[in-house]
mmCIF file of C-alpha atoms in Angstrom:
data_model
loop_
_atom_site.group_PDB
_atom_site.id
_atom_site.type_symbol
_atom_site.label_atom_id
_atom_site.label_comp_id
_atom_site.label_asym_id
_atom_site.label_seq_id
_atom_site.Cartn_x
_atom_site.Cartn_y
_atom_site.Cartn_z
ATOM 1 C CA UNK A 1 92.099 111.767 146.745
ATOM 2 C CA UNK A 2 94.668 114.140 145.668
ATOM 3 C CA UNK A 3 97.544 112.089 146.390
ATOM 4 C CA UNK A 4 96.152 109.406 144.358
ATOM 5 C CA UNK A 5 95.991 111.771 141.340
ATOM 6 C CA UNK A 6 99.687 112.028 141.555
ATOM 7 C CA UNK A 7 99.787 108.697 140.456
ATOM 8 C CA UNK A 8 97.562 108.772 137.501
ATOM 9 C CA UNK A 9 100.394 109.543 135.128
ATOM 10 C CA UNK A 10 102.536 106.572 136.548
ATOM 11 C CA UNK A 11 99.457 104.173 136.114
ATOM 12 C CA UNK A 12 99.010 105.530 132.339
ATOM 13 C CA UNK A 13 102.566 104.632 131.864
ATOM 14 C CA UNK A 14 102.463 101.145 133.240
ATOM 15 C CA UNK A 15 99.063 100.589 131.111
ATOM 16 C CA UNK A 16 100.874 101.891 127.668
ATOM 17 C CA UNK A 17 103.987 99.924 128.533
ATOM 18 C CA UNK A 18 102.261 96.814 128.992
ATOM 19 C CA UNK A 19 100.198 97.315 125.878
ATOM 20 C CA UNK A 20 103.387 98.378 123.929
ATOM 21 C CA UNK A 21 105.179 95.167 125.239
ATOM 22 C CA UNK A 22 102.508 92.855 124.277
ATOM 23 C CA UNK A 23 102.457 94.503 120.783
ATOM 24 C CA UNK A 24 106.165 93.357 120.159
ATOM 25 C CA UNK A 25 105.298 90.083 120.183
ATOM 26 C CA UNK A 26 102.431 90.107 117.848
ATOM 27 C CA UNK A 27 102.741 88.937 114.164
ATOM 28 C CA UNK A 28 101.175 91.262 111.779
ATOM 29 C CA UNK A 29 101.008 88.577 109.020
ATOM 30 C CA UNK A 30 98.710 86.632 111.573
ATOM 31 C CA UNK A 31 95.704 89.142 110.973
ATOM 32 C CA UNK A 32 93.091 87.351 109.636
ATOM 33 C CA UNK A 33 91.476 88.554 106.544
ATOM 34 C CA UNK A 34 88.085 90.248 106.626
ATOM 35 C CA UNK A 35 87.640 88.772 103.060
ATOM 36 C CA UNK A 36 88.929 85.399 103.612
ATOM 37 C CA UNK A 37 86.133 83.439 101.951
ATOM 38 C CA UNK A 38 84.452 86.259 100.652
ATOM 39 C CA UNK A 39 84.030 87.310 96.995
ATOM 40 C CA UNK A 40 86.579 89.849 95.644
ATOM 41 C CA UNK A 41 85.195 93.414 95.939
ATOM 42 C CA UNK A 42 83.500 95.435 92.888
ATOM 43 C CA UNK A 43 85.812 97.452 91.137
ATOM 44 C CA UNK A 44 86.324 99.482 87.803
ATOM 45 C CA UNK A 45 89.961 100.393 87.292
ATOM 46 C CA UNK A 46 91.954 101.213 84.289
ATOM 47 C CA UNK A 47 95.018 99.016 83.347
ATOM 48 C CA UNK A 48 98.300 100.246 84.116
ATOM 49 C CA UNK A 49 99.386 99.740 80.416
ATOM 50 C CA UNK A 50 96.462 101.179 78.521
ATOM 51 C CA UNK A 51 94.194 103.786 80.547
ATOM 52 C CA UNK A 52 91.620 103.183 77.773
ATOM 53 C CA UNK A 53 91.061 99.939 78.928
ATOM 54 C CA UNK A 54 88.733 99.421 82.208
ATOM 55 C CA UNK A 55 88.685 96.283 84.079
ATOM 56 C CA UNK A 56 86.112 95.187 86.560
ATOM 57 C CA UNK A 57 85.506 91.938 88.799
ATOM 58 C CA UNK A 58 83.565 90.070 86.058
ATOM 59 C CA UNK A 59 86.835 90.343 83.796
ATOM 60 C CA UNK A 60 89.072 88.401 86.483
ATOM 61 C CA UNK A 61 90.244 85.150 85.034
ATOM 62 C CA UNK A 62 88.124 82.405 85.319
ATOM 63 C CA UNK A 63 90.108 79.997 86.891
ATOM 64 C CA UNK A 64 92.231 80.086 90.137
ATOM 65 C CA UNK A 65 94.715 83.248 89.933
ATOM 66 C CA UNK A 66 96.895 85.482 92.225
ATOM 67 C CA UNK A 67 96.025 88.914 92.779
ATOM 68 C CA UNK A 68 99.161 90.809 94.075
ATOM 69 C CA UNK A 69 99.402 94.222 95.254
ATOM 70 C CA UNK A 70 102.779 95.929 94.117
ATOM 71 C CA UNK A 71 104.234 99.542 93.799
ATOM 72 C CA UNK A 72 107.328 100.704 92.681
ATOM 73 C CA UNK A 73 108.031 102.618 95.675
ATOM 74 C CA UNK A 74 107.802 99.067 97.565
ATOM 75 C CA UNK A 75 111.112 97.661 98.174
ATOM 76 C CA UNK A 76 109.981 94.223 99.097
ATOM 77 C CA UNK A 77 108.027 94.496 95.847
ATOM 78 C CA UNK A 78 111.417 94.495 94.313
ATOM 79 C CA UNK A 79 112.518 91.423 96.140
ATOM 80 C CA UNK A 80 109.224 89.366 95.241
ATOM 81 C CA UNK A 81 109.101 90.358 91.582
ATOM 82 C CA UNK A 82 111.860 87.893 90.191
ATOM 83 C CA UNK A 83 109.788 85.080 91.793
ATOM 84 C CA UNK A 84 106.541 86.454 90.485
ATOM 85 C CA UNK A 85 108.063 86.267 87.033
ATOM 86 C CA UNK A 86 109.278 82.556 87.532
ATOM 87 C CA UNK A 87 105.662 81.695 88.772
ATOM 88 C CA UNK A 88 104.382 83.365 85.432
ATOM 89 C CA UNK A 89 106.533 81.635 83.337
ATOM 90 C CA UNK A 90 105.379 78.393 84.852
ATOM 91 C CA UNK A 91 101.716 79.352 83.979
ATOM 92 C CA UNK A 92 100.467 80.837 87.259
ATOM 93 C CA UNK A 93 98.010 83.526 86.401
ATOM 94 C CA UNK A 94 98.727 86.637 88.271
ATOM 95 C CA UNK A 95 96.342 90.047 88.311
ATOM 96 C CA UNK A 96 98.681 93.031 89.575
ATOM 97 C CA UNK A 97 97.289 95.727 91.830
ATOM 98 C CA UNK A 98 99.402 98.585 91.370
ATOM 99 C CA UNK A 99 98.997 100.654 94.513
ATOM 100 C CA UNK A 100 99.095 104.638 94.524
ATOM 101 C CA UNK A 101 101.675 104.730 91.784
ATOM 102 C CA UNK A 102 102.307 106.841 88.881
ATOM 103 C CA UNK A 103 101.436 104.895 85.324
ATOM 104 C CA UNK A 104 104.938 106.243 83.906
ATOM 105 C CA UNK A 105 106.804 104.628 86.868
ATOM 106 C CA UNK A 106 104.686 101.594 87.024
ATOM 107 C CA UNK A 107 105.187 100.917 83.427
ATOM 108 C CA UNK A 108 109.027 101.609 83.485
ATOM 109 C CA UNK A 109 109.404 99.085 86.325
ATOM 110 C CA UNK A 110 107.518 96.511 84.104
ATOM 111 C CA UNK A 111 109.704 96.840 81.265
ATOM 112 C CA UNK A 112 112.757 96.869 83.424
ATOM 113 C CA UNK A 113 111.907 93.939 85.492
ATOM 114 C CA UNK A 114 109.653 92.049 82.956
ATOM 115 C CA UNK A 115 105.735 91.600 83.720
ATOM 116 C CA UNK A 116 104.720 88.680 85.324
ATOM 117 C CA UNK A 117 100.685 90.094 85.184
ATOM 118 C CA UNK A 118 98.531 89.131 82.989
ATOM 119 C CA UNK A 119 97.605 93.038 83.261
ATOM 120 C CA UNK A 120 97.899 95.360 86.173
ATOM 121 C CA UNK A 121 95.182 97.572 87.650
ATOM 122 C CA UNK A 122 95.852 101.450 88.367
ATOM 123 C CA UNK A 123 94.948 101.561 91.938
ATOM 124 C CA UNK A 124 95.661 104.938 92.195
ATOM 125 C CA UNK A 125 93.422 106.141 95.192
ATOM 126 C CA UNK A 126 94.312 102.880 97.099
ATOM 127 C CA UNK A 127 90.146 102.120 96.982
ATOM 128 C CA UNK A 128 90.344 98.585 95.740
ATOM 129 C CA UNK A 129 93.458 97.992 98.080
ATOM 130 C CA UNK A 130 91.348 99.533 101.008
ATOM 131 C CA UNK A 131 88.449 97.050 99.919
ATOM 132 C CA UNK A 132 90.538 94.295 100.111
ATOM 133 C CA UNK A 133 91.875 94.710 103.484
ATOM 134 C CA UNK A 134 95.254 95.558 102.181
ATOM 135 C CA UNK A 135 98.021 96.976 105.197
ATOM 136 C CA UNK A 136 100.790 97.688 102.569
ATOM 137 C CA UNK A 137 102.568 96.258 99.734
ATOM 138 C CA UNK A 138 103.398 93.375 98.744
ATOM 139 C CA UNK A 139 100.049 91.593 99.415
ATOM 140 C CA UNK A 140 98.849 88.816 97.777
ATOM 141 C CA UNK A 141 95.402 86.740 97.368
ATOM 142 C CA UNK A 142 94.557 83.594 96.188
ATOM 143 C CA UNK A 143 91.387 83.791 93.833
ATOM 144 C CA UNK A 144 89.190 80.782 93.403
ATOM 145 C CA UNK A 145 87.448 80.286 90.046
ATOM 146 C CA UNK A 146 84.394 81.632 91.648
ATOM 147 C CA UNK A 147 86.143 84.829 92.362
ATOM 148 C CA UNK A 148 86.237 84.175 96.166
ATOM 149 C CA UNK A 149 89.440 85.096 98.377
ATOM 150 C CA UNK A 150 90.771 81.717 99.638
ATOM 151 C CA UNK A 151 94.194 82.863 100.878
ATOM 152 C CA UNK A 152 95.841 85.660 101.578
ATOM 153 C CA UNK A 153 99.635 86.463 102.186
ATOM 154 C CA UNK A 154 101.019 89.769 103.466
ATOM 155 C CA UNK A 155 104.705 90.075 102.586
ATOM 156 C CA UNK A 156 106.946 88.726 99.667
ATOM 157 C CA UNK A 157 106.147 85.683 98.029
ATOM 158 C CA UNK A 158 109.087 83.305 97.703
ATOM 159 C CA UNK A 159 109.866 79.789 97.140
ATOM 160 C CA UNK A 160 108.803 78.946 100.789
ATOM 161 C CA UNK A 161 105.538 80.827 100.732
ATOM 162 C CA UNK A 162 104.676 79.415 97.250
ATOM 163 C CA UNK A 163 105.237 75.640 98.294
ATOM 164 C CA UNK A 164 103.783 75.940 101.852
ATOM 165 C CA UNK A 165 101.152 77.954 101.624
ATOM 166 C CA UNK A 166 99.924 79.120 98.075
ATOM 167 C CA UNK A 167 100.632 76.290 95.380
ATOM 168 C CA UNK A 168 98.893 73.170 97.737
ATOM 169 C CA UNK A 169 95.651 75.241 97.507
ATOM 170 C CA UNK A 170 96.302 76.601 94.007
ATOM 171 C CA UNK A 171 96.609 73.036 92.790
ATOM 172 C CA UNK A 172 93.554 71.736 94.194
ATOM 173 C CA UNK A 173 91.587 74.669 93.075
ATOM 174 C CA UNK A 174 92.683 74.048 89.468
ATOM 175 C CA UNK A 175 90.656 70.819 89.549
ATOM 176 C CA UNK A 176 88.175 71.224 92.120
ATOM 177 C CA UNK A 177 85.791 73.513 93.708
ATOM 178 C CA UNK A 178 86.311 74.724 97.078
ATOM 179 C CA UNK A 179 83.493 73.029 98.463
ATOM 180 C CA UNK A 180 84.872 69.845 97.357
ATOM 181 C CA UNK A 181 88.505 70.482 98.741
ATOM 182 C CA UNK A 182 87.830 72.144 101.947
ATOM 183 C CA UNK A 183 87.248 69.278 104.068
ATOM 184 C CA UNK A 184 90.256 67.647 102.794
ATOM 185 C CA UNK A 185 92.806 70.566 103.886
ATOM 186 C CA UNK A 186 94.920 70.442 107.011
ATOM 187 C CA UNK A 187 93.669 72.969 109.837
ATOM 188 C CA UNK A 188 97.498 74.349 109.453
ATOM 189 C CA UNK A 189 97.086 74.941 105.945
ATOM 190 C CA UNK A 190 93.926 77.056 106.356
ATOM 191 C CA UNK A 191 95.304 78.866 109.487
ATOM 192 C CA UNK A 192 98.200 79.800 107.308
ATOM 193 C CA UNK A 193 96.001 81.237 104.744
ATOM 194 C CA UNK A 194 94.546 83.599 107.183
#
């Protein structure tokens, strides 16, 4: 029995090495969102640009829109930002969720790089991001007109992501309810949104 104990560290090492090896091949973007097809969580947050204004879930846009989690300390957010500006110029409504940031830094960022957001919520303690199941910034959610999250994207939104993942659903949701289109959607599109 005491000889078997000598091999215990080797067994533990092999098990951990196998788990690590398996983890190398997993895509963190494929982790399904727990909130997919569920309502946006309740929140009450100040606007970044005006701390006197409180925004709640009921104040979200009535039509389909994007909720984009961003921060000034996020390098990928800087890469994504020009594309969000282009989407906003095309009329796509975007609500920002400024994650764990200083308001002054966020305001300077928006002045320097332009503001694609209808408004940005100051999620200073990350509570809303936590409730949304956010792993980090940037993350973007497509929310339908009833306030339900229909698609989640982890990482930078660029032209490819917009055209293959978010835009097809966004365009359909502009004119139809989710229940009317869900049967028409391809399995691949639905799986890309998880």
